[in-house]
Coordinates of C-alpha atoms and ligand atoms in Angstrom, one line a residue:
X1 CA 179.8 110.7 69.6
X2 CA 178.4 114.2 69.1
X3 CA 180.4 117.4 69.7
X4 CA 179.0 120.9 69.7
X5 CA 181.0 123.6 67.5
X6 CA 180.1 127.1 68.9
X7 CA 181.4 130.6 67.5
X8 CA 181.2 132.7 70.2
X9 CA 180.1 136.5 70.6
X10 CA 176.7 136.4 69.3
X11 CA 173.9 138.1 71.4
X12 CA 170.7 135.9 72.1
X13 CA 167.5 137.4 71.4
X14 CA 164.2 136.4 71.1
X15 CA 161.5 134.0 72.8
X16 CA 161.8 130.6 74.2
X17 CA 159.4 128.3 75.9
X18 CA 160.5 126.4 79.1
X19 CA 160.0 122.4 78.7
X20 CA 158.5 120.2 81.4
X21 CA 160.9 119.3 84.1
X22 CA 163.0 116.3 83.7
X23 CA 163.6 115.8 87.6
X24 CA 159.8 116.1 88.2
X25 CA 158.9 113.8 85.2
X26 CA 161.3 110.9 86.2
X27 CA 159.6 109.7 89.6
X28 CA 156.2 110.7 88.2
X29 CA 156.6 108.2 85.3
X30 CA 157.8 105.7 88.0
X31 CA 154.6 106.3 89.8
X32 CA 152.6 104.5 87.1
X33 CA 153.9 101.3 88.8
X34 CA 151.8 102.1 91.9
X35 CA 148.4 101.4 90.0
X36 CA 146.9 99.1 87.2
X37 CA 145.2 102.2 85.5
X38 CA 146.5 104.2 83.3
X39 CA 148.6 107.5 84.1
X40 CA 148.9 110.1 81.5
X41 CA 151.7 112.8 81.9
X42 CA 151.8 116.0 79.5
X43 CA 154.7 118.1 79.0
X44 CA 157.2 115.3 79.6
X45 CA 160.4 116.5 77.9
X46 CA 161.9 114.2 75.1
X47 CA 165.3 113.6 76.6
X48 CA 167.7 110.9 76.9
X49 CA 166.9 109.9 80.7
X50 CA 163.2 110.1 80.1
X51 CA 163.6 107.5 77.2
X52 CA 165.8 105.5 79.5
X53 CA 163.0 105.6 82.2
X54 CA 160.3 104.6 79.6
X55 CA 162.5 101.8 78.6
X56 CA 163.0 100.6 82.0
X57 CA 159.3 100.8 83.0
X58 CA 158.8 98.9 79.4
X59 CA 161.1 96.0 81.3
X60 CA 159.1 96.5 84.5
X61 CA 155.7 95.5 82.9
X62 CA 154.3 98.9 81.9
X63 CA 152.7 99.4 78.6
X64 CA 152.3 102.6 76.6
X65 CA 148.3 103.3 76.2
X66 CA 148.9 106.4 73.9
X67 CA 148.8 106.2 70.3
X68 CA 152.2 107.2 69.2
X69 CA 153.0 107.4 65.5
X70 CA 156.2 105.1 64.8
X71 CA 159.5 106.9 64.3
X72 CA 162.3 105.2 62.4
X73 CA 164.5 103.0 64.4
X74 CA 163.1 104.0 67.8
X75 CA 161.1 101.7 69.8
X76 CA 157.4 102.3 70.3
X77 CA 157.7 102.7 74.4
X78 CA 160.0 105.4 74.1
X79 CA 158.6 107.7 71.6
X80 CA 157.3 111.1 73.1
X81 CA 154.8 113.2 71.0
X82 CA 153.7 116.4 71.8
X83 CA 155.0 115.8 75.4
X84 CA 152.4 113.1 76.1
X85 CA 153.1 109.8 77.7
X86 CA 150.4 107.3 78.9
X87 CA 151.6 104.4 80.9
X88 CA 149.6 101.3 82.2
X89 CA 151.3 98.7 84.4
X90 CA 150.1 95.5 83.2
X91 CA 152.5 92.8 84.0
X92 CA 153.2 93.1 87.8
X93 CA 155.7 90.0 87.9
X94 CA 158.4 91.9 86.2
X95 CA 160.1 93.6 89.0
X96 CA 163.9 93.4 88.0
X97 CA 165.5 96.8 87.2
X98 CA 168.9 95.5 85.6
X99 CA 172.3 96.9 86.2
X100 CA 172.6 97.5 82.3
X101 CA 169.8 100.1 82.5
X102 CA 170.4 101.5 86.1
X103 CA 173.8 102.4 85.2
X104 CA 172.9 104.5 82.5
X105 CA 170.5 106.5 84.7
X106 CA 170.6 106.9 88.6
X107 CA 167.0 108.0 88.7
X108 CA 166.2 104.2 88.0
X109 CA 166.2 103.9 91.9
X110 CA 162.8 105.8 92.0
X111 CA 161.2 102.4 90.8
X112 CA 162.0 100.9 94.0
X113 CA 159.4 102.4 96.3
X114 CA 156.5 102.1 93.8
X115 CA 157.2 98.4 92.9
X116 CA 157.6 97.4 96.6
X117 CA 154.6 99.1 97.8
X118 CA 152.2 97.8 94.9
X119 CA 153.9 94.5 94.2
X120 CA 155.6 93.5 97.6
X121 CA 158.5 92.8 96.0
X122 CA 161.5 94.7 94.1
X123 CA 164.9 94.2 92.8
X124 CA 167.0 97.2 91.5
X125 CA 170.6 97.2 90.7
X126 CA 172.3 99.4 93.0
X127 CA 173.1 102.5 91.3
X128 CA 177.0 103.5 91.3
X129 CA 178.8 106.9 91.7
X130 CA 178.9 109.4 89.0
X131 CA 180.8 112.4 87.8
X132 CA 179.2 114.7 90.3
X133 CA 180.0 112.3 93.4
X134 CA 179.5 109.1 95.3
X135 CA 175.6 109.4 95.4
X136 CA 174.6 106.9 98.2
X137 CA 171.3 105.7 98.6
X138 CA 171.3 104.9 102.5
X139 CA 168.4 107.4 103.0
X140 CA 166.1 105.8 100.3
X141 CA 166.8 102.3 102.1
X142 CA 166.5 103.7 105.6
X143 CA 163.1 105.2 104.7
X144 CA 161.9 101.9 103.0
X145 CA 163.1 99.7 105.8
X146 CA 161.3 101.9 108.4
X147 CA 158.1 101.2 106.4
X148 CA 158.7 97.3 107.2
X149 CA 160.5 96.6 104.0
X150 CA 163.3 93.7 104.5
X151 CA 166.1 94.7 102.4
X152 CA 169.3 92.9 101.2
X153 CA 172.1 93.5 98.9
X154 CA 173.0 90.6 96.7
X155 CA 175.3 90.6 93.6
X156 CA 175.0 94.4 93.2
X157 CA 171.1 94.3 93.5
X158 CA 168.9 95.9 96.1
X159 CA 166.1 93.3 96.8
X160 CA 163.3 94.7 98.9
X161 CA 160.4 92.8 100.3
X162 CA 157.4 94.0 101.9
X163 CA 156.1 92.2 105.2
X164 CA 153.3 89.8 104.7
X165 CA 150.5 92.2 105.4
X166 CA 152.2 95.0 103.3
X167 CA 154.1 98.0 104.3
X168 CA 153.1 99.9 107.3
X169 CA 153.1 103.7 108.1
X170 CA 155.7 105.2 110.5
X171 CA 157.7 108.3 111.3
X172 CA 160.8 108.5 109.4
X173 CA 163.6 110.9 109.6
X174 CA 165.2 111.4 106.3
X175 CA 167.8 113.9 107.0
X176 CA 171.4 112.9 105.9
X177 CA 175.0 114.6 106.0
X178 CA 174.1 116.9 103.2
X179 CA 170.5 117.6 104.1
X180 CA 167.5 115.6 102.9
X181 CA 167.3 113.6 99.7
X182 CA 165.0 114.5 96.8
X183 CA 164.7 111.0 95.0
X184 CA 164.8 109.4 98.5
X185 CA 161.9 111.5 99.6
X186 CA 160.1 110.7 96.3
X187 CA 160.8 106.9 96.9
X188 CA 159.5 106.8 100.6
X189 CA 156.6 109.1 99.8
X190 CA 155.6 107.1 96.8
X191 CA 156.0 103.9 98.8
X192 CA 153.9 105.1 101.9
X193 CA 150.7 106.0 99.7
X194 CA 149.9 102.3 99.9
X195 CA 151.2 101.4 103.3
X196 CA 148.9 100.9 106.3
X197 CA 148.2 103.8 108.4
X198 CA 150.0 107.1 108.6
X199 CA 153.6 107.9 107.5
X200 CA 155.4 111.1 108.6
X201 CA 158.5 111.8 106.7
X202 CA 160.7 114.5 108.6
X203 CA 163.3 116.4 107.0
X204 CA 161.8 115.7 103.9
X205 CA 163.1 117.4 100.6
X206 CA 161.2 120.7 99.8
X207 CA 162.2 120.8 95.9
X208 CA 159.2 121.7 93.8
X209 CA 159.8 118.4 92.1
X210 CA 158.6 116.5 95.3
X211 CA 155.5 118.9 95.6
X212 CA 154.6 118.0 91.9
X213 CA 155.0 114.3 92.7
X214 CA 152.6 114.7 95.5
X215 CA 150.3 116.5 93.3
X216 CA 150.3 113.8 91.0
X217 CA 149.9 110.9 93.5
X218 CA 147.0 112.9 95.2
X219 CA 145.2 113.1 91.6
X220 CA 145.6 109.4 91.7
X221 CA 143.7 109.2 95.1
X222 CA 146.8 109.3 97.7
X223 CA 146.4 111.5 100.8
X224 CA 149.4 113.5 101.2
X225 CA 149.6 116.9 102.9
X226 CA 152.8 119.1 103.7
X227 CA 154.7 118.4 100.4
X228 CA 157.2 121.4 100.0
X229 CA 157.8 121.5 103.6
X230 CA 160.1 119.4 105.6
X231 CA 157.3 117.4 107.2
X232 CA 155.3 115.4 104.7
X233 CA 152.3 113.3 106.0
X234 CA 150.8 110.7 104.2
X235 CA 147.9 108.6 105.0
X236 CA 148.0 105.2 103.4
X237 CA 145.1 104.1 101.1
X238 CA 144.2 100.7 99.8
X239 CA 144.6 101.6 96.0
X240 CA 145.4 104.3 93.6
X241 CA 143.8 105.0 90.4
X242 CA 145.1 106.4 87.2
X243 CA 145.3 110.3 86.4
X244 CA 146.2 112.9 83.8
X245 CA 148.5 115.5 85.1
X246 CA 150.7 118.1 83.5
X247 CA 154.6 118.3 84.4
X248 CA 155.8 121.5 86.0
X249 CA 158.1 123.5 83.9
X250 CA 162.0 122.8 84.4
X251 CA 163.5 125.4 86.7
X252 CA 167.3 124.6 85.9
X253 CA 166.5 124.8 82.1
X254 CA 164.9 128.3 83.0
X255 CA 168.0 129.3 85.1
X256 CA 170.2 128.1 82.4
X257 CA 168.5 130.4 79.7
X258 CA 168.6 133.4 82.1
X259 CA 172.1 133.0 82.4
X260 CA 172.6 132.4 78.6
X261 CA 170.9 135.8 78.0
X262 CA 173.1 137.4 80.8
X263 CA 176.5 136.0 79.3
X264 CA 175.8 137.2 75.7
X265 CA 174.4 140.5 76.8
X266 CA 171.2 139.2 75.3
X267 CA 167.6 140.0 75.8
X268 CA 165.4 137.0 76.0
X269 CA 161.9 136.3 76.9
X270 CA 161.1 132.9 78.6
X271 CA 157.6 131.5 78.5
X272 CA 156.2 128.8 80.9
X273 CA 158.8 129.9 83.5
X274 CA 158.7 128.4 86.9
X275 CA 159.3 131.8 88.9
X276 CA 158.2 130.7 92.2
X277 CA 160.6 127.9 92.2
X278 CA 163.6 130.3 91.2
X279 CA 163.5 132.9 93.9
X280 CA 167.0 132.1 95.2
X281 CA 168.3 132.1 91.6
X282 CA 166.6 135.3 90.4
X283 CA 167.9 137.0 93.8
X284 CA 171.4 135.8 92.9
X285 CA 171.3 136.9 89.3
X286 CA 169.8 140.4 90.1
X287 CA 172.7 140.8 92.5
X288 CA 175.1 139.9 89.6
X289 CA 173.4 142.6 87.5
X290 CA 170.9 140.4 85.5
X291 CA 167.4 141.8 85.4
X292 CA 164.5 139.3 85.4
X293 CA 161.2 141.0 84.7
X294 CA 158.0 139.0 85.0
X295 CA 155.6 140.1 82.2
X296 CA 151.8 140.4 82.8
X297 CA 149.7 141.3 85.8
X298 CA 152.1 139.8 88.5
X299 CA 155.0 141.7 87.2
X300 CA 155.4 143.8 90.4
X301 CA 155.1 140.6 92.5
X302 CA 158.9 139.4 92.2
X303 CA 159.7 139.4 95.7
X304 CA 163.1 139.3 97.5
X305 CA 164.9 140.8 94.5
X306 CA 167.5 143.6 95.5
X307 CA 166.9 146.0 92.4
X308 CA 165.2 149.1 93.2
X309 CA 162.5 148.1 90.7
X310 CA 161.5 145.4 93.1
X311 CA 161.5 146.6 96.5
X312 CA 157.8 146.0 97.0
X313 CA 156.9 143.7 99.5
X314 CA 154.1 141.2 98.3
X315 CA 152.2 138.2 99.5
X316 CA 153.8 134.9 99.6
X317 CA 152.9 132.9 96.7
X318 CA 152.6 129.1 97.2
X319 CA 154.2 126.6 95.1
X320 CA 151.5 125.4 92.7
X321 CA 150.7 122.1 90.8
X322 CA 151.4 121.7 87.2
X323 CA 148.0 120.2 87.0
X324 CA 145.4 121.6 84.5
X325 CA 143.7 124.2 86.8
X326 CA 141.6 126.2 84.3
X327 CA 141.9 129.4 86.4
X328 CA 145.8 129.3 86.0
X329 CA 147.1 131.4 83.2
X330 CA 150.5 132.5 82.1
X331 CA 149.6 135.8 84.0
X332 CA 148.7 134.6 87.2
X333 CA 150.3 131.1 87.7
X334 CA 153.7 131.8 89.6
X335 CA 155.1 128.5 88.1
X336 CA 154.2 129.3 84.4
X337 CA 155.3 133.2 84.0
X338 CA 156.6 135.0 81.0
X339 CA 159.5 136.6 82.1
X340 CA 162.1 138.8 80.2
X341 CA 165.9 138.5 80.8
X342 CA 168.1 141.2 80.1
X343 CA 171.4 142.5 82.0
X344 CA 173.7 145.5 82.7
X345 CA 176.8 146.0 80.6
X346 CA 179.0 144.8 83.5
X347 CA 178.2 141.6 85.5
X348 CA 179.0 142.0 89.3
X349 CA 180.7 139.4 91.4
X350 CA 178.4 137.4 94.1
X351 CA 178.9 135.0 96.7
X352 CA 176.8 132.1 96.4
X353 CA 176.3 128.7 98.4
X354 CA 174.3 125.8 96.9
X355 CA 171.6 124.5 99.3
X356 CA 168.7 122.3 99.3
X357 CA 165.7 124.1 98.0
X358 CA 164.6 127.1 98.4
X359 CA 168.4 127.9 98.3
X360 CA 170.4 128.2 95.4
X361 CA 170.3 124.9 93.3
X362 CA 173.4 122.7 92.8
X363 CA 172.2 122.0 89.2
X364 CA 172.8 125.7 88.3
X365 CA 176.4 125.8 89.8
X366 CA 178.2 125.0 86.7
X367 CA 176.1 127.5 84.6
X368 CA 176.7 130.1 87.5
X369 CA 180.3 129.5 87.6
X370 CA 180.6 130.3 83.9
X371 CA 178.7 133.5 84.0
X372 CA 180.7 134.6 87.1
X373 CA 184.0 133.9 85.0
X374 CA 182.9 137.3 83.3
X375 CA 182.3 139.5 86.4
X376 CA 183.8 142.3 87.2
X377 CA 185.7 141.2 90.5
X378 CA 186.1 138.0 92.8
X379 CA 183.1 135.6 93.3
X380 CA 182.9 132.7 95.5
X381 CA 180.8 129.7 95.2
X382 CA 180.4 127.0 97.8
X383 CA 179.1 123.6 96.8
X384 CA 177.0 122.0 99.7
X385 CA 175.1 119.3 98.1
X386 CA 177.9 117.6 95.8
X387 CA 181.1 118.9 97.5
X388 CA 183.2 117.6 94.4
X389 CA 180.9 118.9 91.5
X390 CA 183.6 121.1 90.1
X391 CA 184.9 119.0 86.9
X392 CA 184.1 122.1 84.8
X393 CA 186.5 124.1 86.6
X394 CA 189.6 122.6 84.7
X395 CA 187.6 123.1 81.4
X396 CA 186.6 126.6 82.2
X397 CA 190.3 127.3 82.9
X398 CA 191.0 126.1 79.4
X399 CA 189.0 129.0 78.1
X400 CA 190.9 131.6 80.0
X401 CA 188.8 131.5 83.2
X402 CA 190.8 132.4 86.4
X403 CA 189.4 130.1 89.2
X404 CA 191.1 128.5 92.4
X405 CA 189.5 125.6 94.2
X406 CA 189.6 124.9 97.8
X407 CA 187.8 121.9 99.1
X408 CA 184.1 122.4 98.2
X409 CA 184.6 126.2 97.4
X410 CA 185.9 127.9 94.2
X411 CA 187.3 131.6 94.0
X412 CA 186.5 133.0 90.5
X413 CA 188.6 136.0 89.4
X414 CA 186.4 137.5 86.5
X415 CA 188.2 138.3 83.3
X416 CA 187.4 140.5 80.4
X417 CA 186.5 137.8 78.0
X418 CA 186.8 133.8 77.8
X419 CA 188.6 132.3 74.8
X420 CA 187.2 129.6 72.7
X421 CA 189.0 126.2 73.2
X422 CA 188.0 122.4 72.7
X423 CA 186.7 121.5 76.0
X424 CA 185.2 118.0 77.5
X425 CA 181.8 117.7 78.9
X426 CA 181.9 115.8 82.1
X427 CA 178.1 115.9 83.4
X428 CA 174.9 117.1 82.4
X429 CA 175.1 120.5 84.2
X430 CA 178.9 121.0 83.7
X431 CA 178.2 120.6 79.6
X432 CA 175.5 123.5 80.1
X433 CA 178.1 125.6 81.9
X434 CA 180.6 125.0 79.0
X435 CA 178.0 125.7 76.2
X436 CA 177.2 129.1 78.0
X437 CA 181.1 129.8 78.1
X438 CA 181.5 128.8 74.5
X439 CA 178.5 131.1 73.3
X440 CA 180.0 134.1 75.6
X441 CA 183.7 133.5 74.4
X442 CA 185.9 135.0 71.6
X443 CA 186.3 132.5 68.7
X444 CA 185.5 128.8 68.3
X445 CA 184.6 126.4 71.4
X446 CA 184.3 122.8 70.8
X447 CA 182.4 121.1 73.4
X448 CA 183.0 117.1 73.3
X449 CA 180.6 114.4 74.6
X450 CA 177.4 116.3 74.3
X451 CA 175.5 113.1 75.1
X452 CA 175.7 114.4 78.7
X453 CA 173.8 117.5 77.7
X454 CA 171.1 115.5 75.8
X455 CA 170.3 114.0 79.2
X456 CA 168.7 117.1 80.6
X457 CA 168.1 119.7 77.7
X458 CA 166.1 118.8 74.5
X459 CA 167.6 120.1 71.2
X460 CA 169.5 122.7 72.9
X461 CA 171.3 123.5 69.8
X462 CA 168.2 124.1 67.8
X463 CA 166.7 126.4 70.5
X464 CA 170.1 128.6 71.0
X465 CA 170.4 128.7 67.2
X466 CA 166.7 130.0 66.8
X467 CA 167.8 132.8 69.6
X468 CA 170.8 133.8 67.4
X469 CA 173.5 131.5 68.7
X470 CA 176.2 130.0 66.2
X471 CA 176.1 126.3 67.2
X472 CA 176.4 123.3 65.4
X473 CA 176.0 119.5 66.3
X474 CA 178.5 117.5 64.4
X475 CA 179.9 114.1 64.7
X476 CA 183.0 113.7 66.4
X477 CA 184.7 111.8 63.4
X478 CA 183.5 114.0 60.8
X479 CA 184.8 117.0 62.8
X480 CA 188.3 115.4 63.0
X481 CA 188.3 114.4 59.3
X482 CA 187.4 117.9 58.3
X483 CA 190.1 119.4 60.5
X484 CA 192.6 116.7 59.2
X485 CA 191.5 118.1 55.5
X486 CA 192.1 121.7 56.5
X487 CA 195.4 121.2 58.1
Ligands
EPU501 N1 172.6 111.5 99.8 C1 172.8 110.6 100.8 N2 172.2 109.6 100.8 C2 171.3 109.3 100.3 C3 170.8 110.0 99.1 C4 171.3 111.3 98.9 O1 174.0 111.0 101.5 O2 170.5 108.1 100.2 C5 173.3 112.8 99.8 C6 173.8 112.9 98.1 O3 175.1 112.4 98.2 C7 173.8 114.4 98.1 C8 172.7 114.9 98.8 O4 172.4 113.8 99.8 O5 175.0 115.0 98.8 C9 171.5 115.1 97.9 O6 171.3 114.2 97.0 P1 169.8 113.8 96.8 O7 169.3 112.5 97.0 O8 168.7 114.9 97.1 O9 170.0 113.7 95.1 P2 169.2 113.0 94.0 O10 167.6 113.0 94.5 O11 169.7 111.6 93.7 C10 168.2 114.8 92.5 C11 168.3 115.3 91.1 C12 169.8 116.0 90.9 C13 170.0 117.1 91.9 C14 169.8 116.4 93.4 C15 169.9 117.5 94.2 C16 166.9 114.0 89.9 C17 166.6 112.9 88.9 N3 168.3 114.2 90.3 O12 169.1 113.9 92.8 O13 169.6 116.5 89.6 O14 171.3 117.4 91.6 O15 168.6 115.9 93.3 O16 169.1 118.7 94.1 O17 165.8 114.6 90.5 C18 170.8 116.9 87.4 O18 169.6 117.1 87.1 O19 171.7 117.2 86.8 C19 171.0 116.3 88.9 C20 172.0 115.8 89.1

């Protein structure tokens, strides 16, 4: 198992490109199951979760149609070169997503809707809970059942069968206790593209990843409107075709780099940054004393920021597709900006509640918690999406953070500095929070189990090192051996 060894106290400085979004790419890859033609996706990040999805799609009858050079030891279906993946569903009889693969990646559930809609049958192992909470799929199943699917649970597998004439459009309410569901909306919206008649999803998730999926599906011939709002309308079509589509940049990766700059008193320029999907984050960071300056002609149009530099009210920018629109450039596409991130010497405390989009994203909560450990005063974070997503708190405390948890709220009393320590990564975003803390801390931090981080950040250590961080990936056993030798 790999471990990161981080020598803290280095300023991050330089330029980094934000990669394509993991959470947009996952349901988009699954959308290849909706057609027998080739779907090509660009800017697909080379992450463990994406490779698992490609492995799963291979098991579900999809073939890679792009020419990939062979890489030693890596199966052809999971190789990602230059971010391009072309998939074609060639064997529609293989419709069982097995537990062995689903348990490694919950997003496997996004294959359920597409297989059901196109093949009339799908069997997907029920995903279990994970480190961030129970993560039920009742809303996915409620939505697919409303389209006419007969759903049963046998031996831990969800089996869904379409009625004899295929799925039928209807009005579906997808709201749950914690708001809507991102992958549930993706599943129901994808399935409804091939249903007869019109489907209306009420209380749909408004996340940019849902918009991006809708844009891909429309490029494949679907008729979807309203994505990005709580009401999505889908007029069913008989068939979908292939498409060639570029995935939006990853807003969570962008937010993580912004916080890395702030915590190391750094100066980073992020290219391909989806600013229009990050308004709650930039608002919060600005309040904490972090400056996020878009470069180029739209620089004065960052709206909602409390800094005096950005008081000007500006026209609303619509969330735009990642598809190849030649008129959009880094200067005029609000989802692909270049931005410079710097910060005041003293970080200020803030109060933040995670919420569905356009609120502050739960996927940046752990990173923000790490940042606020260094703020000058008491900060409060309330988690409204996954109320138990606080496994990073105990690890941050091992580094000298002062954090008290009360239910789904934490109160962080800022300290002058964190102190390096061995810590354990528990999930993807918690790991990112610990890496940030390690880069800002005095001394050496060892982050164990970085395979969690690899699920969502591509070659993170190389990219951070190129920006000035002192961070190395080492094998846990080798590290133990070298420590024993030194003792
Ligand atoms: N929920 C239900 N029933 C359902 C589905 C969800 O009660 O059927 C609840 C969940 O327990 C949670 C809330 O609804 O309290 C929202 O969950 P959601 O379904 O939106 O989460 P998801 O679609 O499974 C995606 C991202 C997560 C991200 C959440 C919330 C992907 C692959 N995953 O998960 O990303 O935290 O939306 O924004 O898109 C990550 O990247 O680290 C990650 C965990």
